Short mmCIF file of N, CA and C and ligand atoms in Angstrom, two decimals:
data_model
loop_
_atom_site.label_atom_id
_atom_site.label_comp_id
_atom_site.label_asym_id
_atom_site.label_seq_id
_atom_site.Cartn_x
_atom_site.Cartn_y
_atom_site.Cartn_z
N UNK A 1 87.40 109.60 67.41
CA UNK A 1 87.84 110.27 68.65
C UNK A 1 87.16 109.59 69.84
N UNK A 2 87.91 109.38 70.87
CA UNK A 2 87.39 108.73 72.06
C UNK A 2 87.69 109.58 73.29
N UNK A 3 86.68 109.91 74.06
CA UNK A 3 86.92 110.68 75.27
C UNK A 3 87.26 109.72 76.40
N UNK A 4 88.37 109.99 77.04
CA UNK A 4 88.76 109.19 78.19
C UNK A 4 88.06 109.78 79.41
N UNK A 5 87.19 109.04 80.04
CA UNK A 5 86.38 109.63 81.11
C UNK A 5 86.90 109.22 82.49
N UNK A 6 88.20 109.00 82.58
CA UNK A 6 88.73 108.52 83.85
C UNK A 6 88.68 109.56 84.97
N UNK A 7 88.52 110.83 84.62
CA UNK A 7 88.74 111.84 85.64
C UNK A 7 87.49 112.15 86.47
N UNK A 8 86.85 111.13 87.02
CA UNK A 8 85.63 111.37 87.78
C UNK A 8 85.89 111.56 89.27
N UNK A 9 87.09 111.25 89.71
CA UNK A 9 87.38 111.37 91.13
C UNK A 9 88.86 111.72 91.26
N UNK A 10 89.17 112.79 91.98
CA UNK A 10 90.55 113.25 91.99
C UNK A 10 91.30 112.82 93.26
N UNK A 11 90.64 112.06 94.12
CA UNK A 11 91.19 111.91 95.47
C UNK A 11 92.16 110.75 95.66
N UNK A 12 92.26 109.82 94.70
CA UNK A 12 92.83 108.52 95.04
C UNK A 12 94.31 108.31 94.69
N UNK A 13 95.06 109.35 94.49
CA UNK A 13 96.47 109.12 94.13
C UNK A 13 97.22 108.53 95.32
N UNK A 14 97.92 107.41 95.07
CA UNK A 14 98.60 106.73 96.18
C UNK A 14 100.00 106.35 95.76
N UNK A 15 100.98 107.00 96.32
CA UNK A 15 102.39 106.78 95.94
C UNK A 15 102.91 105.45 96.48
N UNK A 16 102.26 104.84 97.47
CA UNK A 16 102.84 103.72 98.21
C UNK A 16 102.38 102.37 97.67
N UNK A 17 101.92 102.33 96.42
CA UNK A 17 101.38 101.08 95.92
C UNK A 17 102.48 100.07 95.60
N UNK A 18 102.20 98.75 95.80
CA UNK A 18 103.15 97.73 95.39
C UNK A 18 103.25 97.66 93.86
N UNK A 19 104.31 97.02 93.37
CA UNK A 19 104.51 96.86 91.92
C UNK A 19 103.45 95.95 91.31
N UNK A 20 103.09 96.22 90.08
CA UNK A 20 102.17 95.35 89.36
C UNK A 20 102.99 94.20 88.76
N UNK A 21 102.49 92.96 88.88
CA UNK A 21 103.23 91.78 88.42
C UNK A 21 103.47 91.84 86.91
N UNK A 22 104.53 91.17 86.43
CA UNK A 22 104.81 91.16 84.98
C UNK A 22 103.78 90.33 84.23
N UNK A 23 103.29 89.27 84.87
CA UNK A 23 102.18 88.50 84.31
C UNK A 23 101.00 88.66 85.27
N UNK A 24 99.92 89.20 84.75
CA UNK A 24 98.74 89.42 85.59
C UNK A 24 97.73 88.32 85.28
N UNK A 25 97.24 87.65 86.32
CA UNK A 25 96.34 86.52 86.12
C UNK A 25 94.97 86.83 86.69
N UNK A 26 93.95 86.61 85.87
CA UNK A 26 92.57 86.79 86.32
C UNK A 26 92.23 85.58 87.20
N UNK A 27 91.99 85.78 88.50
CA UNK A 27 91.75 84.66 89.40
C UNK A 27 90.44 83.92 89.08
N UNK A 28 89.53 84.56 88.34
CA UNK A 28 88.25 83.92 88.03
C UNK A 28 88.35 83.01 86.81
N UNK A 29 89.10 83.44 85.80
CA UNK A 29 89.13 82.69 84.54
C UNK A 29 90.49 82.04 84.27
N UNK A 30 91.48 82.40 85.06
CA UNK A 30 92.88 81.98 84.87
C UNK A 30 93.51 82.54 83.59
N UNK A 31 92.82 83.42 82.89
CA UNK A 31 93.45 84.07 81.75
C UNK A 31 94.64 84.89 82.23
N UNK A 32 95.72 84.86 81.46
CA UNK A 32 96.87 85.65 81.90
C UNK A 32 97.28 86.67 80.83
N UNK A 33 97.84 87.73 81.31
CA UNK A 33 98.17 88.88 80.46
C UNK A 33 99.60 89.30 80.77
N UNK A 34 100.38 89.56 79.70
CA UNK A 34 101.70 90.11 79.97
C UNK A 34 101.57 91.62 80.10
N UNK A 35 102.26 92.14 81.09
CA UNK A 35 102.26 93.60 81.28
C UNK A 35 103.34 94.15 80.36
N UNK A 36 102.92 94.93 79.36
CA UNK A 36 103.88 95.50 78.41
C UNK A 36 104.25 96.91 78.86
N UNK A 37 104.32 97.84 77.92
CA UNK A 37 104.83 99.16 78.35
C UNK A 37 103.81 99.95 79.17
N UNK A 38 104.36 100.86 79.97
CA UNK A 38 103.54 101.79 80.74
C UNK A 38 102.99 102.83 79.78
N UNK A 39 101.66 102.97 79.73
CA UNK A 39 101.07 103.98 78.85
C UNK A 39 101.06 105.34 79.54
N UNK A 40 100.88 105.32 80.83
CA UNK A 40 100.87 106.59 81.56
C UNK A 40 100.38 106.41 82.98
N UNK A 41 100.42 107.50 83.71
CA UNK A 41 100.01 107.50 85.11
C UNK A 41 98.83 108.44 85.27
N UNK A 42 97.74 107.96 85.80
CA UNK A 42 96.60 108.82 86.06
C UNK A 42 96.49 109.09 87.54
N UNK A 43 95.43 109.78 87.94
CA UNK A 43 95.30 110.10 89.38
C UNK A 43 94.90 108.87 90.19
N UNK A 44 94.34 107.84 89.55
CA UNK A 44 93.96 106.64 90.29
C UNK A 44 95.10 105.62 90.37
N UNK A 45 95.92 105.58 89.33
CA UNK A 45 96.99 104.58 89.30
C UNK A 45 97.60 104.54 87.91
N UNK A 46 98.36 103.45 87.65
CA UNK A 46 99.06 103.37 86.38
C UNK A 46 98.21 102.70 85.31
N UNK A 47 98.56 102.97 84.05
CA UNK A 47 97.85 102.36 82.93
C UNK A 47 98.90 101.71 82.02
N UNK A 48 98.74 100.40 81.78
CA UNK A 48 99.71 99.65 80.98
C UNK A 48 99.05 99.11 79.71
N UNK A 49 99.87 98.94 78.68
CA UNK A 49 99.46 98.12 77.55
C UNK A 49 99.67 96.68 77.99
N UNK A 50 98.68 95.81 77.78
CA UNK A 50 98.83 94.40 78.14
C UNK A 50 98.39 93.53 76.97
N UNK A 51 98.88 92.29 76.96
CA UNK A 51 98.53 91.35 75.90
C UNK A 51 98.01 90.05 76.52
N UNK A 52 96.86 89.59 76.05
CA UNK A 52 96.32 88.30 76.47
C UNK A 52 97.25 87.22 75.93
N UNK A 53 97.80 86.40 76.81
CA UNK A 53 98.84 85.45 76.39
C UNK A 53 98.30 84.34 75.50
N UNK A 54 96.99 84.12 75.50
CA UNK A 54 96.43 83.08 74.63
C UNK A 54 95.93 83.68 73.31
N UNK A 55 95.08 84.69 73.40
CA UNK A 55 94.47 85.23 72.18
C UNK A 55 95.36 86.25 71.47
N UNK A 56 96.28 86.84 72.21
CA UNK A 56 97.13 87.88 71.62
C UNK A 56 96.45 89.25 71.58
N UNK A 57 95.23 89.33 72.10
CA UNK A 57 94.53 90.63 72.11
C UNK A 57 95.23 91.63 73.03
N UNK A 58 95.27 92.87 72.58
CA UNK A 58 95.88 93.91 73.40
C UNK A 58 94.82 94.82 74.03
N UNK A 59 95.13 95.30 75.21
CA UNK A 59 94.23 96.20 75.94
C UNK A 59 95.06 97.29 76.62
N UNK A 60 94.35 98.34 77.03
CA UNK A 60 94.92 99.28 77.99
C UNK A 60 94.40 98.82 79.35
N UNK A 61 95.30 98.54 80.28
CA UNK A 61 94.88 98.04 81.60
C UNK A 61 95.17 99.09 82.67
N UNK A 62 94.11 99.57 83.28
CA UNK A 62 94.27 100.52 84.38
C UNK A 62 94.36 99.73 85.67
N UNK A 63 95.32 100.05 86.49
CA UNK A 63 95.49 99.35 87.76
C UNK A 63 95.19 100.34 88.88
N UNK A 64 94.10 100.07 89.59
CA UNK A 64 93.69 101.05 90.61
C UNK A 64 93.58 100.35 91.97
N UNK A 65 93.70 101.13 93.05
CA UNK A 65 93.59 100.53 94.38
C UNK A 65 92.18 99.99 94.59
N UNK A 66 92.06 98.96 95.42
CA UNK A 66 90.75 98.33 95.64
C UNK A 66 89.73 99.31 96.20
N UNK A 67 90.21 100.32 96.93
CA UNK A 67 89.24 101.24 97.54
C UNK A 67 88.64 102.24 96.54
N UNK A 68 89.16 102.28 95.29
CA UNK A 68 88.55 103.21 94.33
C UNK A 68 87.74 102.46 93.27
N UNK A 69 87.13 101.36 93.68
CA UNK A 69 86.40 100.49 92.75
C UNK A 69 85.17 101.15 92.12
N UNK A 70 84.74 102.27 92.69
CA UNK A 70 83.55 102.91 92.10
C UNK A 70 83.84 103.35 90.65
N UNK A 71 85.10 103.61 90.36
CA UNK A 71 85.49 103.97 88.99
C UNK A 71 85.10 102.84 88.04
N UNK A 72 85.38 101.62 88.45
CA UNK A 72 85.06 100.46 87.61
C UNK A 72 83.55 100.37 87.37
N UNK A 73 82.78 100.62 88.43
CA UNK A 73 81.31 100.58 88.31
C UNK A 73 80.83 101.56 87.25
N UNK A 74 81.44 102.73 87.24
CA UNK A 74 81.03 103.78 86.29
C UNK A 74 81.44 103.39 84.86
N UNK A 75 82.70 102.99 84.70
CA UNK A 75 83.20 102.68 83.35
C UNK A 75 82.41 101.54 82.72
N UNK A 76 82.05 100.58 83.54
CA UNK A 76 81.29 99.41 83.08
C UNK A 76 79.97 99.81 82.42
N UNK A 77 79.36 100.88 82.96
CA UNK A 77 78.03 101.28 82.49
C UNK A 77 78.06 102.04 81.18
N UNK A 78 79.22 102.61 80.84
CA UNK A 78 79.25 103.54 79.70
C UNK A 78 79.58 102.83 78.40
N UNK A 79 78.74 102.98 77.44
CA UNK A 79 78.98 102.39 76.12
C UNK A 79 78.55 103.39 75.05
N UNK A 80 79.54 103.97 74.40
CA UNK A 80 79.24 104.98 73.39
C UNK A 80 80.43 105.04 72.44
N UNK A 81 80.17 105.32 71.18
CA UNK A 81 81.28 105.27 70.22
C UNK A 81 82.35 106.34 70.45
N UNK A 82 82.01 107.38 71.20
CA UNK A 82 83.00 108.41 71.48
C UNK A 82 83.51 108.38 72.93
N UNK A 83 83.32 107.25 73.58
CA UNK A 83 83.86 107.07 74.94
C UNK A 83 84.72 105.80 74.92
N UNK A 84 85.91 105.87 75.50
CA UNK A 84 86.81 104.71 75.49
C UNK A 84 86.08 103.49 76.05
N UNK A 85 86.13 102.39 75.30
CA UNK A 85 85.31 101.23 75.63
C UNK A 85 85.87 100.38 76.77
N UNK A 86 84.99 100.02 77.69
CA UNK A 86 85.32 99.09 78.77
C UNK A 86 85.30 97.68 78.20
N UNK A 87 86.26 96.84 78.55
CA UNK A 87 86.24 95.45 78.10
C UNK A 87 85.85 94.52 79.24
N UNK A 88 86.66 94.42 80.27
CA UNK A 88 86.35 93.57 81.41
C UNK A 88 87.22 94.00 82.58
N UNK A 89 87.01 93.39 83.71
CA UNK A 89 87.79 93.78 84.89
C UNK A 89 87.85 92.60 85.86
N UNK A 90 88.82 92.65 86.75
CA UNK A 90 88.87 91.70 87.86
C UNK A 90 89.72 92.29 88.96
N UNK A 91 89.68 91.66 90.10
CA UNK A 91 90.53 92.14 91.18
C UNK A 91 91.26 90.96 91.81
N UNK A 92 92.42 91.23 92.40
CA UNK A 92 93.07 90.22 93.24
C UNK A 92 93.18 90.83 94.63
N UNK A 93 94.06 90.32 95.46
CA UNK A 93 94.09 90.86 96.82
C UNK A 93 94.80 92.21 96.91
N UNK A 94 95.39 92.66 95.78
CA UNK A 94 96.09 93.95 95.83
C UNK A 94 95.43 95.07 95.04
N UNK A 95 94.94 94.72 93.84
CA UNK A 95 94.45 95.77 92.94
C UNK A 95 93.15 95.39 92.25
N UNK A 96 92.53 96.42 91.67
CA UNK A 96 91.46 96.24 90.69
C UNK A 96 92.12 96.49 89.32
N UNK A 97 91.88 95.57 88.38
CA UNK A 97 92.44 95.70 87.03
C UNK A 97 91.29 95.97 86.07
N UNK A 98 91.38 97.09 85.35
CA UNK A 98 90.31 97.46 84.43
C UNK A 98 90.86 97.44 83.01
N UNK A 99 90.27 96.61 82.17
CA UNK A 99 90.74 96.45 80.80
C UNK A 99 89.88 97.31 79.87
N UNK A 100 90.57 98.17 79.15
CA UNK A 100 89.88 99.10 78.26
C UNK A 100 90.37 98.89 76.83
N UNK A 101 89.55 99.30 75.90
CA UNK A 101 89.97 99.35 74.49
C UNK A 101 91.32 100.08 74.42
N UNK A 102 92.27 99.50 73.69
CA UNK A 102 93.58 100.16 73.54
C UNK A 102 93.47 101.21 72.43
N UNK A 103 93.68 102.46 72.79
CA UNK A 103 93.53 103.53 71.80
C UNK A 103 94.89 103.89 71.21
N UNK A 104 94.85 104.63 70.12
CA UNK A 104 96.10 105.07 69.50
C UNK A 104 96.82 106.01 70.46
N UNK A 105 98.11 106.12 70.29
CA UNK A 105 98.86 107.01 71.19
C UNK A 105 98.65 108.48 70.80
N UNK A 106 97.97 108.72 69.67
CA UNK A 106 97.83 110.11 69.23
C UNK A 106 96.56 110.74 69.79
N UNK A 107 96.72 111.88 70.40
CA UNK A 107 95.57 112.58 70.96
C UNK A 107 95.39 113.91 70.21
N UNK A 108 94.25 114.52 70.46
CA UNK A 108 94.00 115.83 69.87
C UNK A 108 95.07 116.83 70.33
N UNK A 109 95.52 116.66 71.56
CA UNK A 109 96.59 117.52 72.11
C UNK A 109 97.87 117.39 71.29
N UNK A 110 98.21 116.14 70.89
CA UNK A 110 99.43 115.93 70.10
C UNK A 110 99.32 116.63 68.75
N UNK A 111 98.13 116.51 68.13
CA UNK A 111 97.94 117.12 66.81
C UNK A 111 98.10 118.64 66.91
N UNK A 112 97.48 119.20 67.93
CA UNK A 112 97.55 120.65 68.08
C UNK A 112 99.00 121.09 68.34
N UNK A 113 99.70 120.29 69.14
CA UNK A 113 101.09 120.64 69.48
C UNK A 113 101.97 120.59 68.22
N UNK A 114 101.80 119.53 67.40
CA UNK A 114 102.70 119.41 66.26
C UNK A 114 102.33 120.37 65.13
N UNK A 115 101.03 120.64 65.00
CA UNK A 115 100.62 121.51 63.88
C UNK A 115 100.45 122.97 64.27
N UNK A 116 100.25 123.20 65.57
CA UNK A 116 100.08 124.58 66.04
C UNK A 116 98.67 125.11 65.84
N UNK A 117 97.90 124.49 64.95
CA UNK A 117 96.55 124.97 64.69
C UNK A 117 95.69 123.85 64.11
N UNK A 118 94.39 124.02 64.18
CA UNK A 118 93.46 123.10 63.52
C UNK A 118 92.57 123.94 62.61
N UNK A 119 92.16 123.37 61.49
CA UNK A 119 91.30 124.13 60.59
C UNK A 119 89.86 124.14 61.13
N UNK A 120 89.04 125.05 60.64
CA UNK A 120 87.64 125.11 61.08
C UNK A 120 86.91 123.78 60.87
N UNK A 121 87.02 123.17 59.66
CA UNK A 121 86.33 121.89 59.47
C UNK A 121 86.82 120.80 60.44
N UNK A 122 88.13 120.80 60.74
CA UNK A 122 88.65 119.81 61.69
C UNK A 122 88.06 120.05 63.07
N UNK A 123 88.01 121.30 63.49
CA UNK A 123 87.47 121.62 64.82
C UNK A 123 86.01 121.18 64.90
N UNK A 124 85.26 121.50 63.83
CA UNK A 124 83.84 121.09 63.81
C UNK A 124 83.71 119.57 63.91
N UNK A 125 84.56 118.88 63.15
CA UNK A 125 84.52 117.42 63.10
C UNK A 125 84.80 116.81 64.47
N UNK A 126 85.84 117.31 65.15
CA UNK A 126 86.21 116.75 66.44
C UNK A 126 85.24 117.18 67.55
N UNK A 127 84.87 118.47 67.53
CA UNK A 127 84.02 118.97 68.62
C UNK A 127 82.66 118.27 68.61
N UNK A 128 82.17 117.99 67.41
CA UNK A 128 80.88 117.29 67.31
C UNK A 128 80.94 115.94 68.05
N UNK A 129 82.03 115.22 67.83
CA UNK A 129 82.18 113.90 68.47
C UNK A 129 82.42 114.05 69.96
N UNK A 130 83.21 115.06 70.31
CA UNK A 130 83.49 115.32 71.72
C UNK A 130 82.19 115.61 72.48
N UNK A 131 81.36 116.47 71.89
CA UNK A 131 80.10 116.84 72.55
C UNK A 131 79.18 115.63 72.63
N UNK A 132 79.20 114.83 71.58
CA UNK A 132 78.35 113.65 71.56
C UNK A 132 78.73 112.70 72.72
N UNK A 133 80.04 112.48 72.92
CA UNK A 133 80.50 111.63 74.03
C UNK A 133 80.16 112.25 75.38
N UNK A 134 80.38 113.56 75.52
CA UNK A 134 80.12 114.21 76.81
C UNK A 134 78.62 114.24 77.12
N UNK A 135 77.82 114.46 76.08
CA UNK A 135 76.36 114.50 76.27
C UNK A 135 75.89 113.14 76.80
N UNK A 136 76.43 112.09 76.21
CA UNK A 136 76.06 110.74 76.64
C UNK A 136 76.44 110.53 78.12
N UNK A 137 77.68 110.95 78.48
CA UNK A 137 78.13 110.79 79.87
C UNK A 137 77.20 111.55 80.82
N UNK A 138 76.81 112.78 80.42
CA UNK A 138 75.89 113.57 81.26
C UNK A 138 74.54 112.88 81.40
N UNK A 139 74.07 112.31 80.28
CA UNK A 139 72.77 111.62 80.33
C UNK A 139 72.80 110.44 81.30
N UNK A 140 73.98 109.87 81.48
CA UNK A 140 74.11 108.75 82.43
C UNK A 140 74.27 109.26 83.87
N UNK A 141 74.33 110.57 84.04
CA UNK A 141 74.39 111.15 85.38
C UNK A 141 75.80 111.44 85.88
N UNK A 142 76.78 111.49 84.97
CA UNK A 142 78.15 111.75 85.39
C UNK A 142 78.69 113.02 84.74
N UNK A 143 79.67 113.64 85.41
CA UNK A 143 80.38 114.76 84.79
C UNK A 143 81.86 114.40 84.67
N UNK A 144 82.51 114.93 83.65
CA UNK A 144 83.90 114.56 83.39
C UNK A 144 84.86 115.27 84.36
N UNK A 145 84.76 116.56 84.49
CA UNK A 145 85.53 117.40 85.41
C UNK A 145 87.00 117.57 85.06
N UNK A 146 87.46 117.04 83.95
CA UNK A 146 88.87 117.26 83.59
C UNK A 146 89.04 117.19 82.08
N UNK A 147 88.27 118.00 81.38
CA UNK A 147 88.32 117.93 79.92
C UNK A 147 89.58 118.62 79.42
N UNK A 148 90.41 117.87 78.70
CA UNK A 148 91.60 118.47 78.09
C UNK A 148 91.94 117.69 76.83
N UNK A 149 92.62 118.36 75.91
CA UNK A 149 92.82 117.76 74.58
C UNK A 149 93.60 116.46 74.62
N UNK A 150 94.51 116.30 75.60
CA UNK A 150 95.31 115.07 75.66
C UNK A 150 94.48 113.86 76.07
N UNK A 151 93.24 114.07 76.47
CA UNK A 151 92.39 112.93 76.83
C UNK A 151 91.50 112.50 75.66
N UNK A 152 91.69 113.13 74.50
CA UNK A 152 90.88 112.75 73.34
C UNK A 152 91.75 112.03 72.33
N UNK A 153 91.55 110.73 72.28
CA UNK A 153 92.36 109.86 71.41
C UNK A 153 91.77 109.84 70.01
N UNK A 154 92.66 109.89 69.04
CA UNK A 154 92.22 109.80 67.65
C UNK A 154 92.28 108.33 67.25
N UNK A 155 91.19 107.79 66.74
CA UNK A 155 91.24 106.42 66.23
C UNK A 155 90.88 106.40 64.76
N UNK A 156 90.95 105.22 64.15
CA UNK A 156 90.80 105.17 62.70
C UNK A 156 89.34 105.04 62.27
N UNK A 157 88.45 104.66 63.20
CA UNK A 157 87.04 104.51 62.81
C UNK A 157 86.26 105.78 63.08
N1 LIG B 201 92.49 103.26 76.59
C1 LIG B 201 93.72 103.76 76.48
N2 LIG B 201 94.47 103.52 75.38
C2 LIG B 201 95.73 104.01 75.28
N3 LIG B 201 96.34 104.75 76.21
C3 LIG B 201 95.65 105.03 77.33
C4 LIG B 201 94.31 104.54 77.53
N4 LIG B 201 93.88 104.95 78.73
C5 LIG B 201 94.89 105.66 79.26
N5 LIG B 201 95.96 105.72 78.43
C6 LIG B 201 97.26 106.39 78.68
O1 LIG B 201 97.57 106.26 80.06
C7 LIG B 201 97.65 107.53 80.67
C8 LIG B 201 97.03 107.44 82.06
O2 LIG B 201 95.66 107.21 81.87
P1 LIG B 201 94.60 107.27 83.03
O3 LIG B 201 93.30 107.07 82.39
O4 LIG B 201 95.01 106.36 84.11
O5 LIG B 201 94.74 108.72 83.62
P2 LIG B 201 94.41 110.14 82.99
O6 LIG B 201 93.08 110.09 82.35
O7 LIG B 201 95.55 110.61 82.15
O8 LIG B 201 94.41 111.01 84.28
P3 LIG B 201 93.31 111.06 85.44
O9 LIG B 201 93.32 109.73 86.13
O10 LIG B 201 93.81 112.16 86.27
O11 LIG B 201 92.02 111.36 84.77
C9 LIG B 201 96.93 108.48 79.72
O12 LIG B 201 97.43 109.78 79.82
C10 LIG B 201 97.21 107.87 78.37
O13 LIG B 201 98.48 108.28 77.91
#
């Protein structure tokens, strides 16, 4: 289970953003990434599945306005097995691009919706990991402020 800790600032939703290019190029390394499907829209901006055109590695890429770069500063610092992993980031003249571990599309919210219930051992199993991730975030001096089941991704490890 991985807690998505994106919800640290609610202020930055911007409807007037330009389109994200189909091929995104890191101006520092010249690595290029194809923009694949839209994973979803958060309060900071859109999140896409992307593929490194050379290595074939896939990531979840959050595209946020340059003025909300503090999010990147925070994500960069967090490293915990129950927090979605930061990979790397760069900016161009339009956006900040944040590359995160690509998680499964299944969340705790999906499981609850399809099954209607969770057993006691399952709840214990998930809550333990959830608390472990949140405790770590608190120890780093941050609060989540938007805890909901759809932000908890189920992974295989
Ligand atoms: N690392 C990831 N792996 C797979 N899908 C992701 C990942 N991060 C985000 N997503 C998908 O993209 C959507 C938008 O994510 P994002 O983190 O931008 O916003 P959010 O956490 O849903 O909302 P908010 O920005 O309000 O906290 C998510 O709901 C999820 O479906």
